[in-house]
CSV table of C-alpha atoms in Angstrom, one decimal:
chain,number,residue,atom,x,y,z
Z,1,UNK,CA,139.5,121.3,121.6
Z,2,UNK,CA,142.5,122.1,123.8
Z,3,UNK,CA,145.4,120.0,124.9
Z,4,UNK,CA,148.6,120.5,127.0
Z,5,UNK,CA,152.2,119.5,126.5
Z,6,UNK,CA,154.1,118.7,129.8
Z,7,UNK,CA,157.6,118.0,128.4
Z,8,UNK,CA,160.3,119.6,126.4
Z,9,UNK,CA,162.5,117.8,123.9
Z,10,UNK,CA,165.6,118.3,121.8
Z,11,UNK,CA,163.7,118.5,118.5
Z,12,UNK,CA,161.5,121.7,118.8
Z,13,UNK,CA,161.1,121.9,115.1
Z,14,UNK,CA,159.6,118.5,114.8
Z,15,UNK,CA,157.3,119.0,117.8
Z,16,UNK,CA,156.2,122.4,116.3
Z,17,UNK,CA,155.3,120.8,113.0
Z,18,UNK,CA,153.0,118.4,114.9
Z,19,UNK,CA,151.5,121.2,116.9
Z,20,UNK,CA,150.9,123.2,113.7
Z,21,UNK,CA,149.2,120.2,112.0
Z,22,UNK,CA,147.0,119.7,115.0
Z,23,UNK,CA,146.1,123.4,115.2
Z,24,UNK,CA,144.9,123.3,111.6
Z,25,UNK,CA,142.5,120.5,112.6
Z,26,UNK,CA,141.1,122.4,115.6
Z,27,UNK,CA,143.3,121.1,118.4
Z,28,UNK,CA,144.7,124.2,120.2
Z,29,UNK,CA,147.7,124.0,122.5
Z,30,UNK,CA,147.1,125.5,125.9
Z,31,UNK,CA,150.6,126.1,127.3
Z,32,UNK,CA,149.5,127.6,130.6
Z,33,UNK,CA,147.1,125.5,132.6
Z,34,UNK,CA,145.2,127.2,135.4
Z,35,UNK,CA,146.8,125.1,138.2
Z,36,UNK,CA,150.1,123.3,138.0
Z,37,UNK,CA,149.5,119.5,137.8
Z,38,UNK,CA,145.8,119.7,137.1
Z,39,UNK,CA,144.8,119.0,133.5
Z,40,UNK,CA,141.2,118.4,132.7
Z,41,UNK,CA,142.1,118.2,129.1
Z,42,UNK,CA,144.3,115.8,127.1
Z,43,UNK,CA,148.0,115.9,128.0
Z,44,UNK,CA,150.7,115.0,125.4
Z,45,UNK,CA,154.3,114.0,126.2
Z,46,UNK,CA,156.7,114.5,123.3
Z,47,UNK,CA,159.5,111.9,123.8
Z,48,UNK,CA,163.0,112.5,122.5
Z,49,UNK,CA,166.4,111.5,123.5
Z,50,UNK,CA,166.5,114.5,126.0
Z,51,UNK,CA,163.1,113.8,127.6
Z,52,UNK,CA,163.5,112.3,131.1
Z,53,UNK,CA,160.9,110.7,133.2
Z,54,UNK,CA,161.9,112.8,136.3
Z,55,UNK,CA,161.1,116.0,134.3
Z,56,UNK,CA,157.7,114.6,133.4
Z,57,UNK,CA,156.8,113.3,136.9
Z,58,UNK,CA,157.6,116.6,138.5
Z,59,UNK,CA,154.9,118.3,136.4
Z,60,UNK,CA,151.9,115.9,136.6
Z,61,UNK,CA,150.4,112.8,138.1
Z,62,UNK,CA,150.9,110.3,135.3
Z,63,UNK,CA,148.9,107.5,136.9
Z,64,UNK,CA,145.8,109.8,137.4
Z,65,UNK,CA,146.1,111.0,133.8
Z,66,UNK,CA,146.4,107.5,132.4
Z,67,UNK,CA,143.5,106.3,134.5
Z,68,UNK,CA,141.3,109.1,133.2
Z,69,UNK,CA,142.3,108.3,129.6
Z,70,UNK,CA,143.9,111.8,129.1
Z,71,UNK,CA,147.6,110.8,128.7
Z,72,UNK,CA,149.1,110.4,125.3
Z,73,UNK,CA,152.8,109.8,124.4
Z,74,UNK,CA,154.3,110.9,121.1
Z,75,UNK,CA,157.7,109.6,119.9
Z,76,UNK,CA,159.5,112.2,117.9
Z,77,UNK,CA,162.8,110.4,118.1
Z,78,UNK,CA,163.6,106.7,118.3
Z,79,UNK,CA,163.7,106.1,122.1
Z,80,UNK,CA,162.5,103.5,124.5
Z,81,UNK,CA,159.9,104.6,127.0
Z,82,UNK,CA,160.6,104.1,130.7
Z,83,UNK,CA,159.1,100.9,132.2
Z,84,UNK,CA,157.6,102.9,135.0
Z,85,UNK,CA,155.1,104.6,132.7
Z,86,UNK,CA,151.4,103.5,133.2
Z,87,UNK,CA,149.7,101.9,130.2
Z,88,UNK,CA,148.3,104.5,127.8
Z,89,UNK,CA,148.2,105.3,124.0
Z,90,UNK,CA,151.6,105.8,122.3
Z,91,UNK,CA,152.0,107.2,118.8
Z,92,UNK,CA,155.1,106.7,116.8
Z,93,UNK,CA,155.8,109.8,114.7
Z,94,UNK,CA,159.5,109.2,114.3
Z,95,UNK,CA,159.1,108.8,110.5
Z,96,UNK,CA,156.4,111.4,110.1
Z,97,UNK,CA,156.9,113.8,107.2
Z,98,UNK,CA,154.1,116.2,107.8
Z,99,UNK,CA,151.1,114.4,106.1
Z,100,UNK,CA,147.8,114.7,108.0
Z,101,UNK,CA,146.7,111.6,106.3
Z,102,UNK,CA,149.5,109.6,107.8
Z,103,UNK,CA,147.9,106.7,109.7
Z,104,UNK,CA,150.0,107.3,112.8
Z,105,UNK,CA,149.1,111.0,112.8
Z,106,UNK,CA,145.5,110.0,112.3
Z,107,UNK,CA,145.9,107.8,115.4
Z,108,UNK,CA,147.1,110.9,117.4
Z,109,UNK,CA,144.0,112.8,116.2
Z,110,UNK,CA,141.7,110.0,117.1
Z,111,UNK,CA,143.3,109.7,120.6
Z,112,UNK,CA,142.9,113.4,121.2
Z,113,UNK,CA,139.3,113.4,120.2
Z,114,UNK,CA,138.6,110.4,122.5
Z,115,UNK,CA,140.4,112.0,125.4
Z,116,UNK,CA,138.5,115.3,124.9
Z,117,UNK,CA,135.1,113.4,124.8
Z,118,UNK,CA,136.1,111.2,127.7
Z,119,UNK,CA,135.6,107.9,125.8
Z,120,UNK,CA,137.9,104.9,125.4
Z,121,UNK,CA,140.6,105.4,122.7
Z,122,UNK,CA,140.0,103.5,119.4
Z,123,UNK,CA,142.3,100.8,118.3
Z,124,UNK,CA,145.4,102.1,116.5
Z,125,UNK,CA,145.6,101.9,112.6
Z,126,UNK,CA,149.1,103.0,112.1
Z,127,UNK,CA,150.9,99.7,113.2
Z,128,UNK,CA,148.4,97.7,111.1
Z,129,UNK,CA,149.1,99.8,108.0
Z,130,UNK,CA,152.8,99.6,108.5
Z,131,UNK,CA,152.6,95.8,108.9
Z,132,UNK,CA,150.6,95.5,105.6
Z,133,UNK,CA,153.1,97.7,103.8
Z,134,UNK,CA,156.1,95.6,105.0
Z,135,UNK,CA,154.3,92.4,104.0
Z,136,UNK,CA,153.5,93.8,100.5
Z,137,UNK,CA,157.1,95.1,100.2
Z,138,UNK,CA,158.4,91.7,101.1
Z,139,UNK,CA,156.4,89.7,98.5
Z,140,UNK,CA,158.6,87.6,96.2
Z,141,UNK,CA,158.2,87.4,92.5
Z,142,UNK,CA,157.1,83.8,92.9
Z,143,UNK,CA,154.3,84.8,95.3
Z,144,UNK,CA,153.2,87.6,92.9
Z,145,UNK,CA,153.1,85.2,90.0
Z,146,UNK,CA,151.2,82.6,92.0
Z,147,UNK,CA,148.7,85.2,93.2
Z,148,UNK,CA,148.1,86.4,89.6
Z,149,UNK,CA,147.7,82.8,88.4
Z,150,UNK,CA,145.3,82.1,91.1
Z,151,UNK,CA,143.4,85.2,90.6
Z,152,UNK,CA,143.1,84.6,86.8
Z,153,UNK,CA,141.6,81.1,87.5
Z,154,UNK,CA,139.6,82.2,90.5
Z,155,UNK,CA,141.4,79.7,92.7
Z,156,UNK,CA,140.1,79.7,96.3
Z,157,UNK,CA,137.6,82.3,95.0
Z,158,UNK,CA,140.2,85.0,94.9
Z,159,UNK,CA,138.3,87.0,92.4
Z,160,UNK,CA,135.1,86.8,94.5
Z,161,UNK,CA,136.8,87.8,97.7
Z,162,UNK,CA,138.7,90.7,96.2
Z,163,UNK,CA,135.7,92.0,94.3
Z,164,UNK,CA,133.6,91.9,97.5
Z,165,UNK,CA,135.9,93.7,99.9
Z,166,UNK,CA,134.3,96.6,101.6
Z,167,UNK,CA,136.4,99.2,99.9
Z,168,UNK,CA,135.2,101.7,97.2
Z,169,UNK,CA,132.0,99.8,96.6
Z,170,UNK,CA,130.0,99.5,94.4
Z,171,UNK,CA,132.6,100.9,92.0
Z,172,UNK,CA,135.0,98.0,92.5
Z,173,UNK,CA,132.1,95.5,92.1
Z,174,UNK,CA,131.0,97.2,88.9
Z,175,UNK,CA,134.5,97.1,87.5
Z,176,UNK,CA,134.6,93.4,88.2
Z,177,UNK,CA,131.3,92.8,86.6
Z,178,UNK,CA,132.3,94.8,83.5
Z,179,UNK,CA,135.2,92.4,82.9
Z,180,UNK,CA,133.5,89.2,84.1
Z,181,UNK,CA,135.4,88.8,87.3
Z,182,UNK,CA,134.3,87.4,90.7
Z,183,UNK,CA,130.7,86.6,89.6
Z,184,UNK,CA,129.7,90.2,89.9
Z,185,UNK,CA,126.9,91.7,87.8
Z,186,UNK,CA,127.5,94.6,85.5
Z,187,UNK,CA,126.5,98.0,86.7
Z,188,UNK,CA,123.2,98.0,84.6
Z,189,UNK,CA,122.2,94.6,86.1
Z,190,UNK,CA,123.1,95.6,89.6
Z,191,UNK,CA,121.1,98.8,89.4
Z,192,UNK,CA,118.1,97.0,87.9
Z,193,UNK,CA,118.3,94.3,90.7
Z,194,UNK,CA,118.5,96.9,93.5
Z,195,UNK,CA,115.6,98.9,92.0
Z,196,UNK,CA,113.2,96.0,91.6
Z,197,UNK,CA,110.1,95.8,93.8
Z,198,UNK,CA,110.9,93.7,96.9
Z,199,UNK,CA,109.0,90.4,96.9
Z,200,UNK,CA,107.6,90.8,93.4
Z,201,UNK,CA,107.8,87.7,91.3
Z,202,UNK,CA,106.9,89.7,88.2
Z,203,UNK,CA,109.9,91.9,88.8
Z,204,UNK,CA,112.1,88.8,88.9
Z,205,UNK,CA,110.6,87.6,85.6
Z,206,UNK,CA,111.3,91.0,84.0
Z,207,UNK,CA,114.8,90.9,85.3
Z,208,UNK,CA,115.4,87.5,83.7
Z,209,UNK,CA,113.7,88.7,80.4
Z,210,UNK,CA,116.0,91.8,80.3
Z,211,UNK,CA,119.3,90.1,81.1
Z,212,UNK,CA,118.7,86.6,79.9
Z,213,UNK,CA,120.5,83.4,81.0
Z,214,UNK,CA,123.9,85.2,80.7
Z,215,UNK,CA,123.0,87.6,83.5
Z,216,UNK,CA,125.1,87.1,86.6
Z,217,UNK,CA,122.0,87.2,88.8
Z,218,UNK,CA,119.9,84.9,86.6
Z,219,UNK,CA,120.3,81.8,88.7
Z,220,UNK,CA,119.5,83.7,91.9
Z,221,UNK,CA,116.3,85.2,90.3
Z,222,UNK,CA,115.3,81.7,89.0
Z,223,UNK,CA,115.8,80.1,92.5
Z,224,UNK,CA,113.7,82.8,94.1
Z,225,UNK,CA,111.0,82.3,91.5
Z,226,UNK,CA,111.1,78.5,92.2
Z,227,UNK,CA,110.7,79.1,95.9
Z,228,UNK,CA,107.7,81.5,95.5
Z,229,UNK,CA,104.8,81.3,97.8
Z,230,UNK,CA,101.2,81.6,96.6
Z,231,UNK,CA,98.5,82.8,99.0
Z,232,UNK,CA,94.9,83.6,98.4
Z,233,UNK,CA,93.8,87.1,99.2
Z,234,UNK,CA,90.1,87.2,100.1
Z,235,UNK,CA,88.0,90.3,100.4
Z,236,UNK,CA,84.3,91.0,100.3
Z,237,UNK,CA,82.7,93.7,98.2
Z,238,UNK,CA,79.2,95.1,98.0
Z,239,UNK,CA,77.0,93.6,95.3
Z,240,UNK,CA,73.4,94.3,94.3
Z,241,UNK,CA,71.4,91.7,92.3
Z,242,UNK,CA,68.5,93.3,90.4
Z,243,UNK,CA,65.8,91.1,88.8
Z,244,UNK,CA,62.4,91.8,87.3
Z,245,UNK,CA,59.7,90.9,89.8
Z,246,UNK,CA,55.9,90.5,89.3
Z,247,UNK,CA,53.4,90.2,92.0
Z,248,UNK,CA,50.2,88.6,90.7
Z,249,UNK,CA,46.9,90.1,91.8
Z,250,UNK,CA,46.3,88.6,95.2
Z,251,UNK,CA,43.2,86.7,96.1
Z,252,UNK,CA,43.0,88.5,99.4
Z,253,UNK,CA,40.2,91.1,99.3
Z,254,UNK,CA,40.9,94.6,100.8
Z,255,UNK,CA,38.4,97.3,101.8
Z,256,UNK,CA,40.4,100.0,99.9
Z,257,UNK,CA,42.8,100.2,97.0
Z,258,UNK,CA,45.5,101.4,99.3
Z,259,UNK,CA,45.0,98.5,101.6
Z,260,UNK,CA,45.1,96.2,98.6
Z,261,UNK,CA,48.4,97.6,97.5
Z,262,UNK,CA,49.9,97.2,101.0
Z,263,UNK,CA,48.8,93.5,101.0
Z,264,UNK,CA,50.4,92.9,97.6
Z,265,UNK,CA,53.7,94.5,98.8
Z,266,UNK,CA,53.6,92.4,101.9
Z,267,UNK,CA,53.2,89.2,100.0
Z,268,UNK,CA,56.0,90.2,97.5
Z,269,UNK,CA,58.4,91.1,100.3
Z,270,UNK,CA,58.1,87.6,101.9
Z,271,UNK,CA,58.9,86.0,98.5
Z,272,UNK,CA,61.8,88.5,97.7
Z,273,UNK,CA,63.4,88.0,101.2
Z,274,UNK,CA,63.4,84.3,100.8
Z,275,UNK,CA,64.8,84.4,97.3
Z,276,UNK,CA,67.6,86.8,98.4
Z,277,UNK,CA,68.6,84.8,101.4
Z,278,UNK,CA,69.1,81.8,99.1
Z,279,UNK,CA,72.2,83.5,97.8
Z,280,UNK,CA,74.0,82.9,101.1
Z,281,UNK,CA,73.7,79.2,100.7
Z,282,UNK,CA,76.8,79.6,98.4
Z,283,UNK,CA,80.1,80.5,99.9
Z,284,UNK,CA,80.4,83.2,97.3
Z,285,UNK,CA,77.8,85.5,98.8
Z,286,UNK,CA,76.6,86.9,102.2
Z,287,UNK,CA,73.1,88.2,102.6
Z,288,UNK,CA,72.9,91.9,103.6
Z,289,UNK,CA,69.2,92.8,102.9
Z,290,UNK,CA,66.6,93.2,100.2
Z,291,UNK,CA,64.2,95.7,98.6
Z,292,UNK,CA,61.1,95.5,96.4
Z,293,UNK,CA,60.2,98.3,94.1
Z,294,UNK,CA,56.8,98.4,92.5
Z,295,UNK,CA,56.8,100.3,89.2
Z,296,UNK,CA,53.3,99.7,87.6
Z,297,UNK,CA,50.2,98.7,89.5
Z,298,UNK,CA,47.2,96.7,88.3
Z,299,UNK,CA,44.2,96.9,90.6
Z,300,UNK,CA,40.6,95.7,90.4
Z,301,UNK,CA,37.6,97.1,92.2
Z,302,UNK,CA,34.8,94.5,92.6
Z,303,UNK,CA,31.6,94.4,94.6
Z,304,UNK,CA,33.2,92.6,97.4
Z,305,UNK,CA,36.3,94.8,97.6
Z,306,UNK,CA,39.7,95.7,96.0
Z,307,UNK,CA,42.5,93.4,94.6
Z,308,UNK,CA,46.0,94.5,93.5
Z,309,UNK,CA,49.2,93.3,91.8
Z,310,UNK,CA,52.2,95.0,90.3
Z,311,UNK,CA,55.3,94.7,88.1
Z,312,UNK,CA,58.7,96.0,89.4
Z,313,UNK,CA,62.2,94.9,90.6
Z,314,UNK,CA,63.6,92.9,93.4
Z,315,UNK,CA,66.9,94.1,94.8
Z,316,UNK,CA,69.1,91.7,96.7
Z,317,UNK,CA,71.7,93.6,98.8
Z,318,UNK,CA,74.7,91.2,99.1
Z,319,UNK,CA,78.4,90.9,99.8
Z,320,UNK,CA,80.4,89.0,97.2
Z,321,UNK,CA,83.7,87.4,97.8
Z,322,UNK,CA,86.7,88.2,95.6
Z,323,UNK,CA,89.6,85.8,95.7
Z,324,UNK,CA,92.9,86.6,94.2
Z,325,UNK,CA,96.1,84.6,94.0
Z,326,UNK,CA,99.1,86.5,95.3
Z,327,UNK,CA,102.6,85.5,94.5
Z,328,UNK,CA,105.4,86.4,96.9
Z,329,UNK,CA,109.0,85.8,96.0
Z,330,UNK,CA,111.9,86.0,98.4
Z,331,UNK,CA,113.6,89.3,99.2
């Protein structure tokens, strides 16, 4: 990413240090724009005691640059900026000592990236960090003692709040859990809690069994168990009911043995269908069909014709309901 500088200053060494630090991060200085006054890339003004507004105005249109979000001012000496300047990001590097991690230098980096990408500049971090540092430096011994006393007794939930801040987590939380601070679980309990099966009541019971009543998350697990929901899972599975079946020799005469067998089967099928359909009178079964299998025949041949019966099996093809209680505990 390229940028331009449109002012000179009385501290070239300080400006050069900033330019070198930016170069190491990939921000390259373009000292010779193609057309005077036209800058499609970010423009930086280094302000020192020797920088004048007339010099800057002669080189560019500040209003247009500020409106496009490409104008950035950098203070390299302690000076007041002219009131005529349009509103734009200003970075205070008066006290900068060359660190790229300095929050004010990081603000400059963020402003250049935003200007290069043509997006709104992010809120500055440097002034906030400086304010916090000054507040911490100004704490009295009495405040420090009061804070330590309050932290030890967890007044105003100081332990809970400090152990829950969004910094260096979960290491900070694990440290608090190790020493019994801030109602935080130990690392082992936290890892076990995060790894449990979501919604599983058995997983909650296992957690309680493992870490006992002294576990930090015991009460939470117990409350989730108390609030569990029980539903009935219902599904239908195929089922075949096989029974021994005998068809007595019918009284109906037939002209041939084959005809007598068919008559016996017809009579047996009517009986088998009725008995299989009877299963559906219960809410446990649904009728799906039947079959009759003849295994051994007994036929008579008399003067008036043929008579047959058989021994075999009746098969009732059914669907059987399977109902299972399903426990669900909160996430």
